[in-house]
Coordinates of C-alpha atoms in Angstrom, one line a residue:
X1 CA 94.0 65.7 123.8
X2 CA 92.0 68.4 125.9
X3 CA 93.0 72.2 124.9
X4 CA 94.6 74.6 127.2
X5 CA 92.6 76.1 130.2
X6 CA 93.5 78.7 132.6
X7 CA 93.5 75.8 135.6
X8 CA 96.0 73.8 134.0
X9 CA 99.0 75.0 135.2
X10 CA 102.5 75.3 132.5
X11 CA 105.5 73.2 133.8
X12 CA 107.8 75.2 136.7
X13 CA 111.0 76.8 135.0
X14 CA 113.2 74.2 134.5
X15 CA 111.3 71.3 133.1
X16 CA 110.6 70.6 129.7
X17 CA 107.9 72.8 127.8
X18 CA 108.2 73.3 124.0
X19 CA 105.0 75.2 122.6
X20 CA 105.5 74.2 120.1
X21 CA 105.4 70.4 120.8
X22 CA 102.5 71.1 122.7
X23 CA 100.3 72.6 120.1
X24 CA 100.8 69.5 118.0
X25 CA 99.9 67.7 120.9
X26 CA 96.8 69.3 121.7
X27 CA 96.0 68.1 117.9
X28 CA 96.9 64.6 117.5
X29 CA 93.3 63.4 117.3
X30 CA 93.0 65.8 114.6
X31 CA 94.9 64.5 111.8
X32 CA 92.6 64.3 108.6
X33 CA 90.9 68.2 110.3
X34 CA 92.0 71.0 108.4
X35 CA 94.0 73.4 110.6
X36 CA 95.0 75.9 107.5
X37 CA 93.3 77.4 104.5
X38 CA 94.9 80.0 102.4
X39 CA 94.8 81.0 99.2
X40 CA 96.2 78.0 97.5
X41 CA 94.9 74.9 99.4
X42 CA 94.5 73.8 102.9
X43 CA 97.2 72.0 105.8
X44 CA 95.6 69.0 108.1
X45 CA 96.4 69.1 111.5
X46 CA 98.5 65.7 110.6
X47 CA 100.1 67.8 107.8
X48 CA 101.2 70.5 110.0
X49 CA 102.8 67.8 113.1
X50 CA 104.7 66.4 110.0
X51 CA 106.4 69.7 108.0
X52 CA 106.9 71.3 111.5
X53 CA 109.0 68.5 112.4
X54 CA 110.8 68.0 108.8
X55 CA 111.4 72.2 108.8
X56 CA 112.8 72.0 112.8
X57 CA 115.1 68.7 111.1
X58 CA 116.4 71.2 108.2
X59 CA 116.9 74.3 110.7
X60 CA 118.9 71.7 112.6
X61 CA 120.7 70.4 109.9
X62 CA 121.7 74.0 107.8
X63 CA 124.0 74.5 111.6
X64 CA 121.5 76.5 113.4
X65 CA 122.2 75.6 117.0
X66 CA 119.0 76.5 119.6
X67 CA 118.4 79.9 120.6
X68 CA 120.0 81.1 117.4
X69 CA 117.3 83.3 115.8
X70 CA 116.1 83.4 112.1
X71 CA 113.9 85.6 110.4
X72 CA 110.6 85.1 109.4
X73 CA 109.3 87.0 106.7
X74 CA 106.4 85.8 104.8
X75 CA 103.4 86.5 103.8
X76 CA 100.0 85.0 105.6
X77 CA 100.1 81.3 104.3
X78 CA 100.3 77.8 105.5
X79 CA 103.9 78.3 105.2
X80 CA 103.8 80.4 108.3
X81 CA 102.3 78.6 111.2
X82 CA 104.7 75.4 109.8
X83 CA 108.1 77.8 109.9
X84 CA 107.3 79.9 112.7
X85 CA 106.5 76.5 114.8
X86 CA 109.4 74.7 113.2
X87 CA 112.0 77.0 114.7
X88 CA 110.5 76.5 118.0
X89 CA 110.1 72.9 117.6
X90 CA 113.9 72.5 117.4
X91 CA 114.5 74.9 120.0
X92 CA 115.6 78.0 117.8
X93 CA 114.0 81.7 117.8
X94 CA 112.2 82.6 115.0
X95 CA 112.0 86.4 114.6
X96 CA 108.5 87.1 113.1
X97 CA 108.6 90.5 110.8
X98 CA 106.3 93.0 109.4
X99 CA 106.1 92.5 105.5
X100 CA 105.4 95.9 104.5
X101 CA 108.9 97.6 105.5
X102 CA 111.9 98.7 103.6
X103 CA 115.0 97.0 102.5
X104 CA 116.4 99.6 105.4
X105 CA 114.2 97.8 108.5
X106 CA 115.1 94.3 107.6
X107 CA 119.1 95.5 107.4
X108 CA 118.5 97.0 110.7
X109 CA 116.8 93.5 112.0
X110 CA 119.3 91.0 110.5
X111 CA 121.8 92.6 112.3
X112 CA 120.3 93.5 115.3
X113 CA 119.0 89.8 116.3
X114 CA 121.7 88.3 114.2
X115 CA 119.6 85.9 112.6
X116 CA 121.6 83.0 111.4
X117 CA 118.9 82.7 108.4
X118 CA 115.3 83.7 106.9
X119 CA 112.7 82.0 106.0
X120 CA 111.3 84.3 102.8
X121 CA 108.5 84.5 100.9
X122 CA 109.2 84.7 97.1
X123 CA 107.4 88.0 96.8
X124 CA 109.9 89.3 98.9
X125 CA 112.7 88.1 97.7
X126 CA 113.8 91.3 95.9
X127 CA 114.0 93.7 99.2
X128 CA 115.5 91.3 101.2
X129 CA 118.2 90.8 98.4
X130 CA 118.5 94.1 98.6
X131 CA 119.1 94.2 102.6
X132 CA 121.4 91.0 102.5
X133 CA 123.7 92.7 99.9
X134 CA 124.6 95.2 102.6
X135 CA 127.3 94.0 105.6
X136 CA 127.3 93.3 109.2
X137 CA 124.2 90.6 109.1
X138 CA 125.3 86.9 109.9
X139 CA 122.3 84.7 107.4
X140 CA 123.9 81.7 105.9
X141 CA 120.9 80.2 104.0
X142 CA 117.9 81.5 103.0
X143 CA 114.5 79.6 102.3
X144 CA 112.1 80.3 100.1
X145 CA 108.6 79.8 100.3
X146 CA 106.7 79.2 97.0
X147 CA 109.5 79.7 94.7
X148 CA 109.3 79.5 91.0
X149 CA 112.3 79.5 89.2
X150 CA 116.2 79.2 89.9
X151 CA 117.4 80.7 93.3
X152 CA 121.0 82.1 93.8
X153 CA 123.5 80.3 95.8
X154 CA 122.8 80.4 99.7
X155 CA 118.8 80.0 99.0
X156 CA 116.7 77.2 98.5
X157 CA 113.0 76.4 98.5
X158 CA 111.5 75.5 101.0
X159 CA 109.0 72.8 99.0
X160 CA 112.0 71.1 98.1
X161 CA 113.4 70.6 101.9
X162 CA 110.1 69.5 103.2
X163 CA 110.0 66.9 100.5
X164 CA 113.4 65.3 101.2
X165 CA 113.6 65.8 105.1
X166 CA 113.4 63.5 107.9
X167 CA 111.1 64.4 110.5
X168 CA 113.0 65.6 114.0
X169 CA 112.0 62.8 116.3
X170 CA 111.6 64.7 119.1
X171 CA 111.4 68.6 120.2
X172 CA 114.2 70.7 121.7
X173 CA 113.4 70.2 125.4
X174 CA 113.3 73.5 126.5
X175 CA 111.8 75.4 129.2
X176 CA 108.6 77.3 129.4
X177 CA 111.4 80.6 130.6
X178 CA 113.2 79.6 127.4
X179 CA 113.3 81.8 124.7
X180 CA 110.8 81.3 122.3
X181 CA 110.1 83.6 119.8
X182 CA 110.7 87.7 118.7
X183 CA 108.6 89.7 117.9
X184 CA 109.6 93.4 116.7
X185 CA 107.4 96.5 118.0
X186 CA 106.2 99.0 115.5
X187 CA 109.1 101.5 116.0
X188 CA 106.3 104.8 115.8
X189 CA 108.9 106.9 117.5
X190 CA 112.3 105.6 116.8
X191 CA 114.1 101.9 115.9
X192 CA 111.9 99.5 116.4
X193 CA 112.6 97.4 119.5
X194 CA 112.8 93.5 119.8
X195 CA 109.9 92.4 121.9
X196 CA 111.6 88.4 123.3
X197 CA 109.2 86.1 124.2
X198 CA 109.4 82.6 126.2
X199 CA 107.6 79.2 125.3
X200 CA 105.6 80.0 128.1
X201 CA 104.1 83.0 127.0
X202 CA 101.7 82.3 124.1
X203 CA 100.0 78.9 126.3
X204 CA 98.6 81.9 128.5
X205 CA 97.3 83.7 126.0
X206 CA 96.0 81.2 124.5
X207 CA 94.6 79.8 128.1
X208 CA 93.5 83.0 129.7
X209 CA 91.7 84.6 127.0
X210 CA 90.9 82.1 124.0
X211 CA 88.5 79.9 126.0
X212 CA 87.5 81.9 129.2
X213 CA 86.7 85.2 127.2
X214 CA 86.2 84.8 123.5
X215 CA 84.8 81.0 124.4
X216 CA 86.7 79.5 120.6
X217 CA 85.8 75.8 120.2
X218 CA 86.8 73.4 117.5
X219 CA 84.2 74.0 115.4
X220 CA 85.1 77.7 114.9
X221 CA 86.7 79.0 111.4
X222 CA 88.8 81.3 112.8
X223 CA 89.8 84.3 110.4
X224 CA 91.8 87.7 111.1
X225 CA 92.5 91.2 109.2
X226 CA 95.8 91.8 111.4
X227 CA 98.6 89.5 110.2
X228 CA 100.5 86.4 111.7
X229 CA 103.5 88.6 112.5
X230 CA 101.7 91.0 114.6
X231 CA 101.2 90.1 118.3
X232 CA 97.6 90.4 118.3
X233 CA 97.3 88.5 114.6
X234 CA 99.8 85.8 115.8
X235 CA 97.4 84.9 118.8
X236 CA 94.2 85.2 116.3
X237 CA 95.8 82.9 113.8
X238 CA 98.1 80.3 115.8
X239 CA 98.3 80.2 119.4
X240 CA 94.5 80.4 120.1
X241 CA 92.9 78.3 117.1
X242 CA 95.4 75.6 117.4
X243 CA 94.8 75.4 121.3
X244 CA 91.8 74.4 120.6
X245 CA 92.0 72.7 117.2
X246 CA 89.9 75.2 115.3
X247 CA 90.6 76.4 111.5
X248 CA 92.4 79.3 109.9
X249 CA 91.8 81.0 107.0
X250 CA 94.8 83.0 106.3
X251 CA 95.1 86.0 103.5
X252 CA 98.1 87.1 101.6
X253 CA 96.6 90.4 100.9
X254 CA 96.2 93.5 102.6
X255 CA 92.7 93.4 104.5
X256 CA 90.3 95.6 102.4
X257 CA 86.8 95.2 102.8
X258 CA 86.0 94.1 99.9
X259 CA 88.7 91.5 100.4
X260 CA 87.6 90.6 103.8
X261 CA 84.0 90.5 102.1
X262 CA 85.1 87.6 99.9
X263 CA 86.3 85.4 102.6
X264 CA 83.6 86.5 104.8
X265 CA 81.1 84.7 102.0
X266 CA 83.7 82.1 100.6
X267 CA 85.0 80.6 104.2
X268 CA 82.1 81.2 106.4
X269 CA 84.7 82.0 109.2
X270 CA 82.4 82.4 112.9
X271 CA 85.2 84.4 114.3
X272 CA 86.8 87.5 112.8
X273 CA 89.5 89.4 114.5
X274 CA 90.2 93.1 113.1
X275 CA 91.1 96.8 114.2
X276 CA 88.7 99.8 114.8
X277 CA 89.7 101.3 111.2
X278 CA 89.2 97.8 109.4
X279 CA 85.5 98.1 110.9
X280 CA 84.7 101.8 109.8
X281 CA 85.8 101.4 106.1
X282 CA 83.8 98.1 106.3
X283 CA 80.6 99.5 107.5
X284 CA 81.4 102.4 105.2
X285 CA 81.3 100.2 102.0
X286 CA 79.3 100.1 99.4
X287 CA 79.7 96.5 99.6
X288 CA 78.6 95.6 103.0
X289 CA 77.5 91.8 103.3
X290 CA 74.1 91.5 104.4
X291 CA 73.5 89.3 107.9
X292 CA 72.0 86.6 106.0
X293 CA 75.2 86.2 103.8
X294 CA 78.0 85.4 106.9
X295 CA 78.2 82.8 109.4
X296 CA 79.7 85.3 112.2
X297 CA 79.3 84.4 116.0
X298 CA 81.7 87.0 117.4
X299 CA 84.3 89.9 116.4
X300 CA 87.0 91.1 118.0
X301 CA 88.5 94.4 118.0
X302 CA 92.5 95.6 119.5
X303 CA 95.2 97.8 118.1
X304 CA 93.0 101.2 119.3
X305 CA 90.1 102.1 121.3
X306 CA 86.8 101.1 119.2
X307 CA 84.5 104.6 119.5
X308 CA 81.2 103.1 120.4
X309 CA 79.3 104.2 116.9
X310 CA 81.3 101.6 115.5
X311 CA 80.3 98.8 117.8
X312 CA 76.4 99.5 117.8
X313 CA 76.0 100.0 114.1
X314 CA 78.1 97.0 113.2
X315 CA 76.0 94.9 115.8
X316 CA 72.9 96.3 114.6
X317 CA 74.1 95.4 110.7
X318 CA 75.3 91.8 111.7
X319 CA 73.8 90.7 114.9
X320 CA 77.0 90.1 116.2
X321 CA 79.2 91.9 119.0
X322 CA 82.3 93.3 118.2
X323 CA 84.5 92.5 122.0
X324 CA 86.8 95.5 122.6
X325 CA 90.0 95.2 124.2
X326 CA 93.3 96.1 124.5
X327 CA 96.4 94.3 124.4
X328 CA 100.1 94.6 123.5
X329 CA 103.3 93.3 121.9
X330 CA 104.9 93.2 125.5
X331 CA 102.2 91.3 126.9
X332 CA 101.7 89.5 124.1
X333 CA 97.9 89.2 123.7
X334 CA 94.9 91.3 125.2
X335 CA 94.5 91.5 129.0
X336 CA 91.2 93.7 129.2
X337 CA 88.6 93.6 127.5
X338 CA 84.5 93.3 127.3
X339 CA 82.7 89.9 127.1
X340 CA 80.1 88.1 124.8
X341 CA 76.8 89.1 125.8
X342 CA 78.3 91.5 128.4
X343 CA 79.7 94.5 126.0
X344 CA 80.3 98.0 126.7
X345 CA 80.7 99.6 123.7
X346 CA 82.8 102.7 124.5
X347 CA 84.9 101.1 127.4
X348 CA 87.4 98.5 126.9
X349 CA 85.6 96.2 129.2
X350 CA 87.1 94.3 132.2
X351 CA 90.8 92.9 133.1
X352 CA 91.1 89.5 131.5
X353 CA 91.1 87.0 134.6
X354 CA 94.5 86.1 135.5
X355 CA 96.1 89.5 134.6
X356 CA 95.9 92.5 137.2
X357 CA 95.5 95.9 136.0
X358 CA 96.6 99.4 138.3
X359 CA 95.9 102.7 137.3
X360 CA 98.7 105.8 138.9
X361 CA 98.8 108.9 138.7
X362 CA 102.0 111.1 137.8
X363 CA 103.5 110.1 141.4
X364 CA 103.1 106.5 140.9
X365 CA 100.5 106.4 143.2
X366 CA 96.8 104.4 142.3
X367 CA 94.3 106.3 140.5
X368 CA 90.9 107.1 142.1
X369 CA 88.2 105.8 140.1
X370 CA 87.0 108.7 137.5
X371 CA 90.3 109.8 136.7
X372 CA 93.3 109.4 134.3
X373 CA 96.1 107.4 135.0
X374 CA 98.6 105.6 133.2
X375 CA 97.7 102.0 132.6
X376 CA 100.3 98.7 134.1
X377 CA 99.5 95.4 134.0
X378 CA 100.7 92.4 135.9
X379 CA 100.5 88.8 134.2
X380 CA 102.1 85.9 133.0
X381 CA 102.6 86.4 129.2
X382 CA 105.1 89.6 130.0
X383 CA 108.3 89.9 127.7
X384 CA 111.0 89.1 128.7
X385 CA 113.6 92.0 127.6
X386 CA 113.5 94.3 124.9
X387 CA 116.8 92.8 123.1
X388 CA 119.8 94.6 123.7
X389 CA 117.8 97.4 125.1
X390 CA 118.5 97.6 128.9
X391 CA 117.4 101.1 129.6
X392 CA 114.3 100.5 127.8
X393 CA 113.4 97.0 129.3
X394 CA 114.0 99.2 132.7
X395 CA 111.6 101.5 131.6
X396 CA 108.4 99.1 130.6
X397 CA 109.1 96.2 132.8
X398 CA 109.4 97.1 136.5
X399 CA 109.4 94.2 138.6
X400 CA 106.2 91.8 137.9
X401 CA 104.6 95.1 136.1
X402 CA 104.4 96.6 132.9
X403 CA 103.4 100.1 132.2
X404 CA 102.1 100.0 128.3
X405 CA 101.9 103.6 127.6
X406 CA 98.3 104.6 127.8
X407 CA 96.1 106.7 129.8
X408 CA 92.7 105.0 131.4
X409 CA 89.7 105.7 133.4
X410 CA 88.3 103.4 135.9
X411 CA 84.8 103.7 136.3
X412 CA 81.9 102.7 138.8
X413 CA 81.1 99.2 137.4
X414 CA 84.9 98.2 136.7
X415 CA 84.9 98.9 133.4
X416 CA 87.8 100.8 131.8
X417 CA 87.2 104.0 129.4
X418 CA 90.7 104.7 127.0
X419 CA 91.9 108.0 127.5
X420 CA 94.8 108.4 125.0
X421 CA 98.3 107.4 124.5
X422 CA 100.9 108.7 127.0
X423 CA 102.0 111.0 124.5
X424 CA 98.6 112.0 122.9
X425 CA 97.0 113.9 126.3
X426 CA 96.3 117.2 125.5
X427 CA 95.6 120.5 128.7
X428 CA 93.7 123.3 127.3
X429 CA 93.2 126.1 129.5
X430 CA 94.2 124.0 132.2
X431 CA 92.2 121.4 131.5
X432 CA 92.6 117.8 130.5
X433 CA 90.6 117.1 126.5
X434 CA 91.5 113.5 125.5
X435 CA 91.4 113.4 121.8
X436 CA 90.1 110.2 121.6
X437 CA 86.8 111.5 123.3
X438 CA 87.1 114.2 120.5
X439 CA 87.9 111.3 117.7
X440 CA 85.3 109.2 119.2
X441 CA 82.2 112.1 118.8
X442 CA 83.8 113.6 115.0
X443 CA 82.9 110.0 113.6
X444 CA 80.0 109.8 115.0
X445 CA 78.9 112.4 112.3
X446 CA 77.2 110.1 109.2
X447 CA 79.9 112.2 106.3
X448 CA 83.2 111.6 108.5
X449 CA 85.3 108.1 108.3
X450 CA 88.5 108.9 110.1
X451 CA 89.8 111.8 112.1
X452 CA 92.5 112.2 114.7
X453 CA 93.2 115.0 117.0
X454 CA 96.4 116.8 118.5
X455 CA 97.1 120.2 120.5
X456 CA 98.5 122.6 118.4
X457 CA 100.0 126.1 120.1
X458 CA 98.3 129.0 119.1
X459 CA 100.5 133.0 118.2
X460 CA 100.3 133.2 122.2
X461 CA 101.8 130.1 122.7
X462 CA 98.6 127.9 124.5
X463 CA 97.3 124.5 123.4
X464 CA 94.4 124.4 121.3
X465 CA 92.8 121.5 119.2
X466 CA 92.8 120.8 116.4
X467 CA 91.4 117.9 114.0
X468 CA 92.3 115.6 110.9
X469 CA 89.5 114.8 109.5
X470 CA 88.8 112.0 106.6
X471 CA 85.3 112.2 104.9
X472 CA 83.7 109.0 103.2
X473 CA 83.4 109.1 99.9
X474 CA 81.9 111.3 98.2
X475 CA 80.8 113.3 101.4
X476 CA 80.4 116.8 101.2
X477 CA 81.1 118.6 104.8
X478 CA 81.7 122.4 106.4
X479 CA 83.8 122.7 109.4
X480 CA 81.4 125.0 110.3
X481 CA 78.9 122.2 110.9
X482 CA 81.5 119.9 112.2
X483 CA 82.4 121.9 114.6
X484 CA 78.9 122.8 115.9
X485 CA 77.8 118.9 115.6
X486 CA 80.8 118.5 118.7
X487 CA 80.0 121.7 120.7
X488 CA 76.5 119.7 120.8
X489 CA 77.4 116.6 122.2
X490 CA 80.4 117.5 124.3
X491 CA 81.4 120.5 126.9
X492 CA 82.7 123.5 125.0
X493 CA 85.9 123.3 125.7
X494 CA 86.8 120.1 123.6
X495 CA 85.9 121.2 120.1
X496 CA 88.1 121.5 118.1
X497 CA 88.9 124.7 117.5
X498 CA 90.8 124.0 113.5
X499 CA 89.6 121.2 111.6
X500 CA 91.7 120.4 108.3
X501 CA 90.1 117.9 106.0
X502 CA 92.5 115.2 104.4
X503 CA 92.7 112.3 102.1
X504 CA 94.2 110.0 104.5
X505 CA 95.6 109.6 108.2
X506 CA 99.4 108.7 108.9
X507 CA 99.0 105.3 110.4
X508 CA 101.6 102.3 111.2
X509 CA 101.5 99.1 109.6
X510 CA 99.1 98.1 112.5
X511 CA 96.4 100.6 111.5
X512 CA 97.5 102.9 114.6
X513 CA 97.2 106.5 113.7
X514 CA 100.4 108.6 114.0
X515 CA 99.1 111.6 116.0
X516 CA 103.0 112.3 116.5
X517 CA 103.4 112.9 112.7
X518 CA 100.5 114.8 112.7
X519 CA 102.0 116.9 115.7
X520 CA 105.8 117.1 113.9
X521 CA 103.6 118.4 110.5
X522 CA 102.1 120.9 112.3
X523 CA 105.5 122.3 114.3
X524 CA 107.8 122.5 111.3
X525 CA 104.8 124.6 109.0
X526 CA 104.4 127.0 112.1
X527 CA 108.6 127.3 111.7
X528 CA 108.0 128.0 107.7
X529 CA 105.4 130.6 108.5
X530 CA 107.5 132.1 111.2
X531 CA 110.4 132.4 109.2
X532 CA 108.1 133.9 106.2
X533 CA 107.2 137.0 108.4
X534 CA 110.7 137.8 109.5

């Protein structure tokens, strides 16, 4: 079976597309190839056809009817491709989860997608315990991947099902408009929203940006820091290696350097997929691989803006380009970005073909090239609601557009420079600072690791900078010198005028920093210093 291309067109709405059923497809030549390797051992491609089809059977058979959603929370394993395929196999959601949240978040999922049942790693047992022992959720049976031991009533492991289970002979014939999957945003300033999916969505991901950009061929190992459950890990680890029958190596773990070291030497992967702070503490370890000791081709970088230090000493360490871009849970997968062998380190490259991008200004009108304007995007692999959310669907999808959030620049040869999150844009004195430009020069100092910037008011009231800065370790640094290293390599105006040295930066589970808890810090010690002098 060929892979997916951009020229081969999905079925109209209304005839049968499963993607499921069409990633095993693309595969059936593939039987004895490995498609998975974790921790623990490795899953064919034949292997994987044959547990997605028993676990769709035992979905089917534990009263789950189709578009009925169950949870999927597991860590990075073979389990994962098999259950998160299985549900859409048989024609039912799976809701893929962030593992490192509190018993509190998964209450607030199961109820708000009423999943039907979960599909559990054994690690986490305990906190979703904890979550189901609380009311108003609807789960009925929970399975349990690697389980060792006795499971209370309601559970059982998921080993023993795929032993005993008959294969579904065929998939739920559903429509590439059907609903196919959930997947939950990070909730960085409020409850987190359910981002719904079609079966479409992921074969355009996969077809506009796996082979026409990134250019991933069966040979590739393919191998990513973000995880399965995250919209930009999910296309990295499923949807794009299994389009073109490449293989996996999936991690448990969090993604340390020195963990992603290992696998880098052990699995030889040719494709690595990671975020702009995964790549600074890399490059910042002590145990930095030398070139000779990976097989990488390519890297790719989403989740923020990669400051263009980063890039050019990673390439000049490795050889190998790190391809910037930006995507999004709404849209799935990344829509602009740079290209192998064509990389602008310190733009976020081009609009992937088949998506349009449009840059307006605070009237809605477009943006003239050379100034900020709030980024939309038009394309295929859009959401299709946030669940249960109308007057925030309203607000991000509007018509055949999405607006993401983030501020860009268009400049003379097309490219696209990130200008800060919506939120983020700081005036001072009347004049627009981005404090990524800011971020982007602080770490280009050879002490600093980190640092994020936000406006803070001064005793008058106006908006001045100030910065959060991490030093590697062991670094010894003034903010003196900081400071005067920035006036040098920016206009005056955008130093920043505080700097505050910390141990870490508030990030979500993504690896985004959280310039808003930075900002809400900052507020309520200017209300404790206030209420000192009266």
């Amino acid at each position: 079976m060929t892979a997916i291309t951009a020229d081969v067109p999905v079925p109209p709405p209304g005839t049968s597309f499963n993607f499921a059923a069409h990633l095993l497809g693309c595969n059936a030549a593939r039987a004895g190839k490995a498609a998975y390797i974790d921790d623990d051992g490795q899953l064919t491609y034949g292997e994987l056809a044959q547990q997605v089809r028993r676990l769709a059977a035992a979905l089917l058979d534990a009263g789950i009817r189709r578009e009925e959603r169950v949870l999927l929370l597991m860590h990075d394993c073979i389990d994962w491709p098999m259950c998160f395929l299985g549900a859409m196999y048989a024609g039912i959601v799976p809701v893929a989860v962030n593992t490192l949240l509190t018993a509190d978040d998964y209450t607030y999922m199961l109820q708000h997608s009423r999943a039907q049942a979960v599909l559990v790693s054994a690690a986490l047992l305990p906190l979703l315990q904890e979550a189901l022992a609380r009311p108003g959720h609807e789960v009925g049976k929970v399975f349990v991947s690697r389980a060792r031991g006795p499971l209370p009533d309601g559970m059982v492991a998921l080993d023993t099902v795929l032993a005993t289970q008959t294969p579904l002979s065929a998939p739920a014939a559903t429509s590439p408009d059907d609903p196919g999957f959930w997947l939950y945003s990070s909730g960085s300033t409020g409850q987190p929203k359910g981002v719904v999916h079609s079966h479409g969505n992921p074969y355009w991901t996969a077809g506009l940006y796996a082979g026409p950009v990134l250019g991933l061929q069966e040979q590739d190992i393919c191998f990513s820091a973000a995880k399965l459950y995250f919209a930009y890990g999910l296309g990295n680890g499923l949807s794009f290696p299994l389009s073109v029958g490449a293989t996996v190596v999936l991690m448990a773990e969090r993604p340390t350097p020195e963990a992603t070291f290992r696998r880098w030497r052990e699995q030889k992967p040719t494709v690595f997929f990671g975020a702009p702070t995964g790549y600074a503490g890399m490059l910042a370890s002590p145990a930095l691989p030398a070139r000779d000791e990976v097989a990488l081709r390519l890297c790719s970088s989403a989740g923020e803006a990669l400051p263009a230090d980063i890039g050019l000493r990673f390439t000049a360490h490795f050889g190998c380009e790190i391809i910037d871009g930006i995507g999004s849970t709404e849209m799935l997968h990344i829509f602009l970005s740079n290209r192998p062998g064509q990389v602008r380190y310190g733009t976020t490259g081009w609009p992937v073909p088949g998506y349009t991008i449009e840059l307006r200004d605070e009237e809605g009108r477009p943006a003239p090239d050379g100034e900020i304007g709030d980024l939309y995007i038009q394309g295929p692999s859009a959401a299709m609601m946030y669940w249960a959310n109308r007057e925030k669907s309203r607000e991000t999808f509007r018509g055949g557009w999405t607006k993401s959030g983030d501020k860009y620049v268009r400049n003379p040869d097309g490219t696209y420079s990130y200008a800060g999150r919506s939120d983020d844009m700081l005036k001072v004195s009347g004049i627009y600072v981005l404090p990524f430009e800011v971020e982007a020069t602080l770490v280009q100092h050879p002490a600093v690791l980190e640092a994020a910037v936000i406006g803070v008011p001064d005793p008058e009231g106006l908006v001045k900078t100030k910065a959060f800065v991490v030093l590697k370790a062991n670094a010894q640094l003034g903010d003196g010198e900081l400071k005067a290293f920035v006036k040098e390599r920016l206009a005056a105006y955008k130093y920043p005028r505080a700097i505050e040295f910390v141990e870490a930066l508030p990030k979500t589970a993504t690896g985004k920093i959280q310039r808003f808890v930075l900002r809400e810090r900052e507020r309520k010690a200017a209300e404790e210093r206030a209420a000192a002098v009266a």
